[in-house]
Short mmCIF file of N, CA and C in Angstrom, two decimals:
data_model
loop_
_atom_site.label_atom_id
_atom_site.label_comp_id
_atom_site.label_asym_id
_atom_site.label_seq_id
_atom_site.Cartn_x
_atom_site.Cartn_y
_atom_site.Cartn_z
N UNK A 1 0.86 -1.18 0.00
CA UNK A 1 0.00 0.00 0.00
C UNK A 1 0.89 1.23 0.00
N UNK A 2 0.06 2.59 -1.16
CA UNK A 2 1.51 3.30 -0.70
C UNK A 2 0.82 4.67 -0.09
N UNK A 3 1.63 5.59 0.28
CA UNK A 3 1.57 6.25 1.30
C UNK A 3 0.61 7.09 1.07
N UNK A 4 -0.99 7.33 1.19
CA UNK A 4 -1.48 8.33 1.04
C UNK A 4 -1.87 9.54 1.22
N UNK A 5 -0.21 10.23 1.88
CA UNK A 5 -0.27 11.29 2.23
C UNK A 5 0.89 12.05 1.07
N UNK A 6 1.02 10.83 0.49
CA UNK A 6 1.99 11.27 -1.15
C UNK A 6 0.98 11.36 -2.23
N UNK A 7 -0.08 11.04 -2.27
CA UNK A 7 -0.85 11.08 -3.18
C UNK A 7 -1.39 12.36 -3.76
N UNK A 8 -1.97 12.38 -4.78
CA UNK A 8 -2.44 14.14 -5.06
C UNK A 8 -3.82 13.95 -5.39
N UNK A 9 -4.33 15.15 -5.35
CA UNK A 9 -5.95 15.16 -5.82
C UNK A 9 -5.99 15.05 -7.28
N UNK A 10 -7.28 13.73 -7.61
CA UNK A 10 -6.94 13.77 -9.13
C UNK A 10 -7.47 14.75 -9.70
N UNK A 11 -7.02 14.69 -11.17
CA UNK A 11 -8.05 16.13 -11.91
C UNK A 11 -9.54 15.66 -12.20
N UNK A 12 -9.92 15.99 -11.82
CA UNK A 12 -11.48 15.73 -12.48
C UNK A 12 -12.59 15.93 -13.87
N UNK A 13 -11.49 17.28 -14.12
CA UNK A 13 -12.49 17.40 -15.23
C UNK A 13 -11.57 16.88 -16.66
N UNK A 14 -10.97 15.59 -16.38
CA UNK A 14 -10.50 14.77 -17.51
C UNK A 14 -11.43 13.97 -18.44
N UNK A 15 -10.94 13.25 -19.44
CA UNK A 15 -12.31 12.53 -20.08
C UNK A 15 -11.97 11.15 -18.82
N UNK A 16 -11.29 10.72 -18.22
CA UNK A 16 -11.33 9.65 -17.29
C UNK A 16 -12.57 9.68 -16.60
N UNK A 17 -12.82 10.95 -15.86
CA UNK A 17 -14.12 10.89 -15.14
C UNK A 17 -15.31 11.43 -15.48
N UNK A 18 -15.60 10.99 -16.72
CA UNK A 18 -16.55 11.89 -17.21
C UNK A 18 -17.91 10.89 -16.55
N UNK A 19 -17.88 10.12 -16.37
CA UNK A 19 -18.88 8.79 -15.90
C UNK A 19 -19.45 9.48 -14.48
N UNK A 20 -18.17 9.89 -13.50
CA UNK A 20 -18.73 10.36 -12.30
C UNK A 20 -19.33 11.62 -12.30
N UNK A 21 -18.86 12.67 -13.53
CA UNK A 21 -19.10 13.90 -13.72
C UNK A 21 -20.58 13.73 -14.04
N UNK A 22 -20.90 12.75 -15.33
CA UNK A 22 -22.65 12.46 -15.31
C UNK A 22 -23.31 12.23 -14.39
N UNK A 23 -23.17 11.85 -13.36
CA UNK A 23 -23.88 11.30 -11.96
C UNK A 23 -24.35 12.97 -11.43
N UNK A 24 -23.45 13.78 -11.29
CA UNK A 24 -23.73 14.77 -11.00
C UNK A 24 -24.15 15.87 -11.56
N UNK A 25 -24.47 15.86 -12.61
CA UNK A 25 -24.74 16.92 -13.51
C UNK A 25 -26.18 16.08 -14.30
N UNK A 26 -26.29 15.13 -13.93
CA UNK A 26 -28.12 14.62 -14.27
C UNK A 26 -28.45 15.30 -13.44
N UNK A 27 -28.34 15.28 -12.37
CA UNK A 27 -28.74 15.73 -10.90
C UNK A 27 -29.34 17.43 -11.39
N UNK A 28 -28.41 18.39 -12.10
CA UNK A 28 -28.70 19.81 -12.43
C UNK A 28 -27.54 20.64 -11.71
N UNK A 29 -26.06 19.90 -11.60
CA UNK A 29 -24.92 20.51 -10.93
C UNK A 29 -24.17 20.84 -12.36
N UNK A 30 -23.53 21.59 -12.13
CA UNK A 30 -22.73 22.66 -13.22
C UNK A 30 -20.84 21.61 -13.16
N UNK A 31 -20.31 21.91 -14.16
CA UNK A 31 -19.75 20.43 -14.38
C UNK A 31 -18.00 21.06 -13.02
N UNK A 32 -18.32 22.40 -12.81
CA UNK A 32 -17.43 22.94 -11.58
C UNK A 32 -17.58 22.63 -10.53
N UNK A 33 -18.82 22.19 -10.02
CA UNK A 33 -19.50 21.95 -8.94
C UNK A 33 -19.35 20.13 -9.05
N UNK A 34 -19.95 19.41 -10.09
CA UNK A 34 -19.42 18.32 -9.86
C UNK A 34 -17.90 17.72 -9.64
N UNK A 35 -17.06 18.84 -10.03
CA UNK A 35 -16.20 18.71 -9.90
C UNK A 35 -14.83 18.97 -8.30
N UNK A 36 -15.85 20.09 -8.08
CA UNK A 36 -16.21 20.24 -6.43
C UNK A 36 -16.38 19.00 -5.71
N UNK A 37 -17.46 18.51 -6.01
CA UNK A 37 -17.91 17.44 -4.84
C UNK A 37 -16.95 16.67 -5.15
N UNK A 38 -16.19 16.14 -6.06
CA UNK A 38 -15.69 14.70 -6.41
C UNK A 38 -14.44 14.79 -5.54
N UNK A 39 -13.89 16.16 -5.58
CA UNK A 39 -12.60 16.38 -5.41
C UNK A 39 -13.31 16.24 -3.47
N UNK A 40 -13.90 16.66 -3.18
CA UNK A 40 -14.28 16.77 -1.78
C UNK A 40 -14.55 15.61 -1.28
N UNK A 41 -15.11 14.47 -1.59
CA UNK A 41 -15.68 13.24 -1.57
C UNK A 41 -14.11 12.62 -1.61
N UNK A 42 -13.35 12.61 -2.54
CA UNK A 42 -11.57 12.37 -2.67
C UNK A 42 -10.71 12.18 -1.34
N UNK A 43 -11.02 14.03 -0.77
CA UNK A 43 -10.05 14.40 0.43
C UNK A 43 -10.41 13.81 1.57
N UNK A 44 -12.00 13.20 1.43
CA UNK A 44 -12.47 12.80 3.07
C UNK A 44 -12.05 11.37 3.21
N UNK A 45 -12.29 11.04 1.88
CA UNK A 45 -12.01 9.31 1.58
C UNK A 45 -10.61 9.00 2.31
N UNK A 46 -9.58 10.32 1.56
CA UNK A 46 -7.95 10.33 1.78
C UNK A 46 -7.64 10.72 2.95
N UNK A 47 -8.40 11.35 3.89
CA UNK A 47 -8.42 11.84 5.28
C UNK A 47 -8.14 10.40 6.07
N UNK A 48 -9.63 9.55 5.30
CA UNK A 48 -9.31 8.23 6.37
C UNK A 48 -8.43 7.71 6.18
N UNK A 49 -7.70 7.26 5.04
CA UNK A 49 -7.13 6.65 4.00
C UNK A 49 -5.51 6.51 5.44
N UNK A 50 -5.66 8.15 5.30
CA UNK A 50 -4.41 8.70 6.00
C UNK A 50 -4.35 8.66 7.38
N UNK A 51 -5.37 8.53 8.11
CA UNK A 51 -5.35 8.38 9.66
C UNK A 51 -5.00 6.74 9.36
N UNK A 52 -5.69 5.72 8.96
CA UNK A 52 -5.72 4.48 8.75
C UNK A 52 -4.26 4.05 8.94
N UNK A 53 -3.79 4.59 7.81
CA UNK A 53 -2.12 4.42 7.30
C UNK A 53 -1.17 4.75 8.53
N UNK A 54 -1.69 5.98 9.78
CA UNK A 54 -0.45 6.86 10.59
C UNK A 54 -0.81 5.68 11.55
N UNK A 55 -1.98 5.07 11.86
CA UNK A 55 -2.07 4.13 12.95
C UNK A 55 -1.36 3.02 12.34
N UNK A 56 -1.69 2.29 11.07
CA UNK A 56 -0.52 1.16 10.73
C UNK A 56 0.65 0.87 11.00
N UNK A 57 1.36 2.36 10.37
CA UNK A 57 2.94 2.69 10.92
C UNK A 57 3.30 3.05 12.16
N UNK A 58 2.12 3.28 13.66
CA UNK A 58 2.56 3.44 14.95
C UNK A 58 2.73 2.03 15.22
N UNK A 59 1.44 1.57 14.38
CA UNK A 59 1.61 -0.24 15.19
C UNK A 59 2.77 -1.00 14.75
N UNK A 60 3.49 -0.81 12.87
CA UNK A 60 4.24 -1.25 13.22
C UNK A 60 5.95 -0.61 13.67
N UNK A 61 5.58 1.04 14.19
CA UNK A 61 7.13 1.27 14.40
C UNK A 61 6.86 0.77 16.26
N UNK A 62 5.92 0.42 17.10
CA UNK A 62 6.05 -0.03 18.29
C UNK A 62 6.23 -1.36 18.21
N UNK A 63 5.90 -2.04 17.28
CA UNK A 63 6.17 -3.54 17.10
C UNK A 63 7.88 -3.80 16.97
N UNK A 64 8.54 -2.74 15.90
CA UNK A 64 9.92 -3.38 15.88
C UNK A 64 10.49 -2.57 16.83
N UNK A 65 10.10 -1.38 17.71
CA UNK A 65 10.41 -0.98 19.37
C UNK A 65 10.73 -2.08 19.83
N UNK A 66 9.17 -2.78 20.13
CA UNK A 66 9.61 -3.82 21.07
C UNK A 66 10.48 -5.34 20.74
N UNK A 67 10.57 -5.19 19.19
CA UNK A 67 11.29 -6.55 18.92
C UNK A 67 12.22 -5.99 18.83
N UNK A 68 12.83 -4.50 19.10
CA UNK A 68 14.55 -4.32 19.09
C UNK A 68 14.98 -4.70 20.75
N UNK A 69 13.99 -4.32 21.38
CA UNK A 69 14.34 -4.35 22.76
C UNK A 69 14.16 -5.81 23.11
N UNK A 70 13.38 -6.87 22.60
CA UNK A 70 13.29 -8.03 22.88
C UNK A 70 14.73 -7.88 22.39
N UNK A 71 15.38 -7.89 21.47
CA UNK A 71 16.32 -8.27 20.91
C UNK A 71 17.81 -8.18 21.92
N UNK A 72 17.77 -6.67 22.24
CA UNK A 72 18.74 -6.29 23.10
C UNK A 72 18.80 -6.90 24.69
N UNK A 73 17.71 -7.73 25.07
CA UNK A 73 17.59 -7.78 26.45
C UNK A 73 18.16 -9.30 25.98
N UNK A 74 17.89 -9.97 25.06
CA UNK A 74 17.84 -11.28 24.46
C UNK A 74 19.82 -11.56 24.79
N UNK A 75 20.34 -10.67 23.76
CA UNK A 75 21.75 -10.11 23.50
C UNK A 75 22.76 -10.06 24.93
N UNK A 76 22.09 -8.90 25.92
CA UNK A 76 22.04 -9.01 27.05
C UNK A 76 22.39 -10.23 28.28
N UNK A 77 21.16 -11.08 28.12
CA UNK A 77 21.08 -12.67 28.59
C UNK A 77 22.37 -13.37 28.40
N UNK A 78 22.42 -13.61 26.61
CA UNK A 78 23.47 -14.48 26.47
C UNK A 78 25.16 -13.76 26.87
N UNK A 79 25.19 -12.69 26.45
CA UNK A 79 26.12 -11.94 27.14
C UNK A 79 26.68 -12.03 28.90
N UNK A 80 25.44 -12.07 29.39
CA UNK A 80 25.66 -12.60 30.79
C UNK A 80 26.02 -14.07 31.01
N UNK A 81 25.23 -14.73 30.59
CA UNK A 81 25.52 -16.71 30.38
C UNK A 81 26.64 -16.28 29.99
N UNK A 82 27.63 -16.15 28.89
CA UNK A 82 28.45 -16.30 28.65
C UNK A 82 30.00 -15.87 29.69
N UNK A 83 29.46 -14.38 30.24
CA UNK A 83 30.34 -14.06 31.14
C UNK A 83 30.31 -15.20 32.57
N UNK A 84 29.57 -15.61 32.95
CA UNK A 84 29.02 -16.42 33.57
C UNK A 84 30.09 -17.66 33.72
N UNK A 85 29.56 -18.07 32.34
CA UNK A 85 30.24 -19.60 32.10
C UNK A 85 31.88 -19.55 31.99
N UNK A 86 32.51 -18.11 31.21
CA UNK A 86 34.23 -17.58 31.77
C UNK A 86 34.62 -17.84 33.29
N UNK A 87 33.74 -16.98 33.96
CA UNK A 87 34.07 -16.74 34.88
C UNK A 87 34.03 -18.18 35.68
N UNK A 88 33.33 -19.10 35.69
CA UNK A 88 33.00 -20.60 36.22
C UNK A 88 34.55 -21.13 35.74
N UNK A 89 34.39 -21.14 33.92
CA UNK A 89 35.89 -21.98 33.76
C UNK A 89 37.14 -21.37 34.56
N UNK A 90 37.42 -19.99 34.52
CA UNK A 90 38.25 -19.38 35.32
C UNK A 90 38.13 -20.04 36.46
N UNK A 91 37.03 -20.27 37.70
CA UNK A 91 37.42 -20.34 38.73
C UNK A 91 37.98 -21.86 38.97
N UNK A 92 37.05 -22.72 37.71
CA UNK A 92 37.65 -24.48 38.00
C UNK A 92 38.73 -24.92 37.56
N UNK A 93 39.63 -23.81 36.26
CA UNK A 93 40.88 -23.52 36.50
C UNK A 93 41.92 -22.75 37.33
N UNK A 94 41.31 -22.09 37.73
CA UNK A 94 42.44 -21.89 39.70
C UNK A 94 42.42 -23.15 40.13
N UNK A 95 41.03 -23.11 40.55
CA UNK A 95 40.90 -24.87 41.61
C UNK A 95 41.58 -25.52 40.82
N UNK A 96 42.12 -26.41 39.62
CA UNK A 96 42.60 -27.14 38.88
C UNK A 96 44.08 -26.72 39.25
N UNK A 97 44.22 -25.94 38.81
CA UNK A 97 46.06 -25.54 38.89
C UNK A 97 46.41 -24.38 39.61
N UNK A 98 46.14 -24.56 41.07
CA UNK A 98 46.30 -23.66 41.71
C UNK A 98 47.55 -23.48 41.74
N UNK A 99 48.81 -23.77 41.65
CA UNK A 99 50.07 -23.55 41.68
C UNK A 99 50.33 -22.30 40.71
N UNK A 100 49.92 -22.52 39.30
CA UNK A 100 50.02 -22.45 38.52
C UNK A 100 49.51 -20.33 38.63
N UNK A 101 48.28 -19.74 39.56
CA UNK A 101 47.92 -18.83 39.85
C UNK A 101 48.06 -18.20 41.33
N UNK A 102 49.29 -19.01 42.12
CA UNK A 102 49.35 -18.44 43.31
C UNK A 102 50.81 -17.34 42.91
N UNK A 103 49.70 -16.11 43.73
CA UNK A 103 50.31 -14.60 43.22
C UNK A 103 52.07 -15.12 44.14
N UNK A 104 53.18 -14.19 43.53
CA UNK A 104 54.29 -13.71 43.38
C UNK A 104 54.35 -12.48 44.84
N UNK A 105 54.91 -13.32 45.85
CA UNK A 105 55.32 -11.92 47.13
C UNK A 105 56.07 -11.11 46.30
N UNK A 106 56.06 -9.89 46.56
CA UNK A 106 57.00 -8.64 46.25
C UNK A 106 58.20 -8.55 47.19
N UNK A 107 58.49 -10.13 47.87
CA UNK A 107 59.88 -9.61 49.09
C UNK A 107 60.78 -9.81 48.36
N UNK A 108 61.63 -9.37 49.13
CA UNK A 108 63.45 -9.35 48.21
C UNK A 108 63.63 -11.09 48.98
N UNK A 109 64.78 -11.40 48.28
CA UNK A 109 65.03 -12.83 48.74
C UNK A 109 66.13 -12.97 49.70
N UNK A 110 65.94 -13.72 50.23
CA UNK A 110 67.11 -14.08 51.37
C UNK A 110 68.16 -14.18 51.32
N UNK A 111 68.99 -14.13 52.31
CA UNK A 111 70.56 -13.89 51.52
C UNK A 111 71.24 -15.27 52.79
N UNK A 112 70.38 -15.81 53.58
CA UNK A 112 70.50 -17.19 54.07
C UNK A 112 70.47 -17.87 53.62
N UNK A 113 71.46 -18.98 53.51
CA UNK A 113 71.86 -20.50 52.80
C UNK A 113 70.52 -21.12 52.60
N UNK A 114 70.33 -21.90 51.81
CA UNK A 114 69.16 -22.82 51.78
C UNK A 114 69.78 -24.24 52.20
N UNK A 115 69.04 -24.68 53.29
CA UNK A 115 69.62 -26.02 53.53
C UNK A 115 68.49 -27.26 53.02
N UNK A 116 69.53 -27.75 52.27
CA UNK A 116 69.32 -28.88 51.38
C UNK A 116 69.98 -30.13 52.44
N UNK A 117 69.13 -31.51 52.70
CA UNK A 117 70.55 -32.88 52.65
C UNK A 117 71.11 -33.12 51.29
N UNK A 118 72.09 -33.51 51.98
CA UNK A 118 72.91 -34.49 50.98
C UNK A 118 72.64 -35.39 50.72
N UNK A 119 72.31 -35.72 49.14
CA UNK A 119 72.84 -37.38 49.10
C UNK A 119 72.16 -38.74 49.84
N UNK A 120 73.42 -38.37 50.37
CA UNK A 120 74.10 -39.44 51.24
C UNK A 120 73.01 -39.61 52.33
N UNK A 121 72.37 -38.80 53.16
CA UNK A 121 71.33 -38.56 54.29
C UNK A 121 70.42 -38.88 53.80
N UNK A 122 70.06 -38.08 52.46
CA UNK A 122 68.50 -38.19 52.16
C UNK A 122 68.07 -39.21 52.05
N UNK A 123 69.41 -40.02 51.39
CA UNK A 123 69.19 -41.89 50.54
C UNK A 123 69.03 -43.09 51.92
N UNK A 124 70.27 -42.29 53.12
CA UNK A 124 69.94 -43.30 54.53
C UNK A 124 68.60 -43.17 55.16
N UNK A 125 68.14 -42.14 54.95
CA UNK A 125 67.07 -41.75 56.11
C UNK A 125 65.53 -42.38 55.24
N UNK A 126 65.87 -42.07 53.92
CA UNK A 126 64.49 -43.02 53.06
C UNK A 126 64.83 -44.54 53.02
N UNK A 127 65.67 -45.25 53.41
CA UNK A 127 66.00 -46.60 53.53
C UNK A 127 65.75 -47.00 55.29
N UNK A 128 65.68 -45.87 55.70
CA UNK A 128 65.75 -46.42 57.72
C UNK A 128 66.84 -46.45 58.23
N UNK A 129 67.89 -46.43 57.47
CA UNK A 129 69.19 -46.53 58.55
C UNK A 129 69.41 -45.54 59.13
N UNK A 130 70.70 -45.56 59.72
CA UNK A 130 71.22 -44.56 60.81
C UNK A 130 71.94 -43.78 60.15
N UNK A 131 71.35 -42.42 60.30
CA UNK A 131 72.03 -41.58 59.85
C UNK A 131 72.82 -40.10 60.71
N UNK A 132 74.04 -40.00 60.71
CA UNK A 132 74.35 -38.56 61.99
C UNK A 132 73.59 -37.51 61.83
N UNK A 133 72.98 -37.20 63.04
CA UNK A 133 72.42 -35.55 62.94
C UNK A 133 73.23 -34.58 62.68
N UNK A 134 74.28 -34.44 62.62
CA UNK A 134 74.98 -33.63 62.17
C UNK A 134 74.75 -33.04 60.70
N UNK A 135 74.36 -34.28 59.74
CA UNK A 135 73.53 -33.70 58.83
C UNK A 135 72.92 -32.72 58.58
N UNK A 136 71.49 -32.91 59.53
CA UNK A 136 70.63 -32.33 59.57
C UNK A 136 70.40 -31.25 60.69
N UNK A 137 71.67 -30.36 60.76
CA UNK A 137 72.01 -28.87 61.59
C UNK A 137 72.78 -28.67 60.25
N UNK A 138 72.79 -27.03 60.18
CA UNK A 138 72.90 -26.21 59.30
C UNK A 138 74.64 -25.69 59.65
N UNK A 139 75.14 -26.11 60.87
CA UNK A 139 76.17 -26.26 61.15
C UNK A 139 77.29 -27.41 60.90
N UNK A 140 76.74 -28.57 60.85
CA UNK A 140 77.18 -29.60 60.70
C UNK A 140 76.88 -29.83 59.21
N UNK A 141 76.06 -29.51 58.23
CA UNK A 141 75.90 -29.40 56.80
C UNK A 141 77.15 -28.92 56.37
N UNK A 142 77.15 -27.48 57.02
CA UNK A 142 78.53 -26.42 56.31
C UNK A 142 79.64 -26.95 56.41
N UNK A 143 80.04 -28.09 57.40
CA UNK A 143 81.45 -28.02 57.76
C UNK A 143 81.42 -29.80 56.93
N UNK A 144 80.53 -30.26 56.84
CA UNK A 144 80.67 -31.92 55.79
C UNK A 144 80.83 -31.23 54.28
N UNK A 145 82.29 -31.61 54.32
CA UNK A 145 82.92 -31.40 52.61
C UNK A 145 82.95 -32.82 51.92
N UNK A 146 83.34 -34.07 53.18
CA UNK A 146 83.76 -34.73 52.39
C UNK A 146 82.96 -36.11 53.01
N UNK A 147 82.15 -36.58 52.05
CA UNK A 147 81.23 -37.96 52.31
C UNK A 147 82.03 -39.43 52.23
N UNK A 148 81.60 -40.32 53.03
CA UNK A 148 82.06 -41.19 53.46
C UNK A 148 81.54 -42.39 52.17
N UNK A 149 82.21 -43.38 51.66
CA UNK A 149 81.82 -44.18 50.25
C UNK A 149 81.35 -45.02 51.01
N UNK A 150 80.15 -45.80 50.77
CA UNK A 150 79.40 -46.23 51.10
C UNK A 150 80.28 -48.48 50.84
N UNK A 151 80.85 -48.14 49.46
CA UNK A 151 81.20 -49.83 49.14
C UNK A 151 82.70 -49.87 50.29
N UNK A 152 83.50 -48.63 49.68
CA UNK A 152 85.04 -49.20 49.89
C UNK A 152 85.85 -47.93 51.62
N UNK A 153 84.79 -47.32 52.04
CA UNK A 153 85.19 -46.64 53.52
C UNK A 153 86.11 -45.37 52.85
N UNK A 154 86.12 -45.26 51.87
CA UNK A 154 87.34 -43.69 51.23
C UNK A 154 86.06 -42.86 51.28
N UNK A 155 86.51 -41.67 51.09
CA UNK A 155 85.84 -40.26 51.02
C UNK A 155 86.07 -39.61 49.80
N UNK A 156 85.13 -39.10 49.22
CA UNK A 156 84.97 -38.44 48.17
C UNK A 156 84.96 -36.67 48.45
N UNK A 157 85.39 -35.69 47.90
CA UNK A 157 85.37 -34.11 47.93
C UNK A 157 84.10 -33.95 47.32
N UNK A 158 83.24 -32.92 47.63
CA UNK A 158 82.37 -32.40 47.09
C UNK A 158 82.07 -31.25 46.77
#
């Protein structure tokens, strides 16, 4: 349908309407006057024509209103699910590899020895035997240079 507020008044006193022009001029109307009414009879027709048409286009510019906003709230939703479901994998990857996200202290590092066993201790003490505490003091670590051979009783430098 097209817009009948683009439309124009037709001419009337063409040979097209000479059919409607007789209707009115049997009557004893002068062919100005029929031409009057036709055009008047036209504008009221096009009056409705045109209210008809402005309500069509409210109904449908509130229709795609509300299907933009269905749309955007729609958009919205999955936007959230989605942040949602990040944020879930994020957290069951911490829990998963928490090593992997435990934050970095900002301290400076120690300037104290790290005491490690030797060897020799770590291998007696996971087997059960007897092993000297001397080992295992940070004093007695520093001053063992030289380990005792386990097959033939010689000492090795380390």
């Amino acid at each position: 349908m097209a817009n009948p507020h683009e439309q124009e008044v037709p001419d009337y006193t063409s040979i097209e309407y000479t059919d409607a022009h007789a209707m009115f001029t049997a009557d004893g109307k002068s062919d100005a006057e029929a031409t009057l009414i036709l055009t008047n009879v036209w504008l009221f027709n096009n009056a409705h024509t045109c209210q008809l048409w402005d309500r069509q286009q409210e109904a449908l510019e509130e229709a795609r209103l509300t299907e933009s906003t269905c749309l955007t709230e729609l958009k919205e939703q999955e936007k959230a699910t989605r942040e949602e479901e990040e944020e879930l994998a994020r957290h069951e990857e911490h829990k998963k590899y928490k090593n992997k996200y435990v934050p970095i202290l900002k301290t400076p590092l120690s300037d104290a020895p790290i005491f490690t066993l030797c060897c020799y201790a770590n291998a007696k003490t996971c087997s059960g035997d007897y092993c000297p505490l001397f080992y295992y003091t940070n004093k007695g670590h520093g001053n063992n240079f030289s380990l005792p051979d386990l097959d033939n009783g010689s000492s090795h430098s380390v």
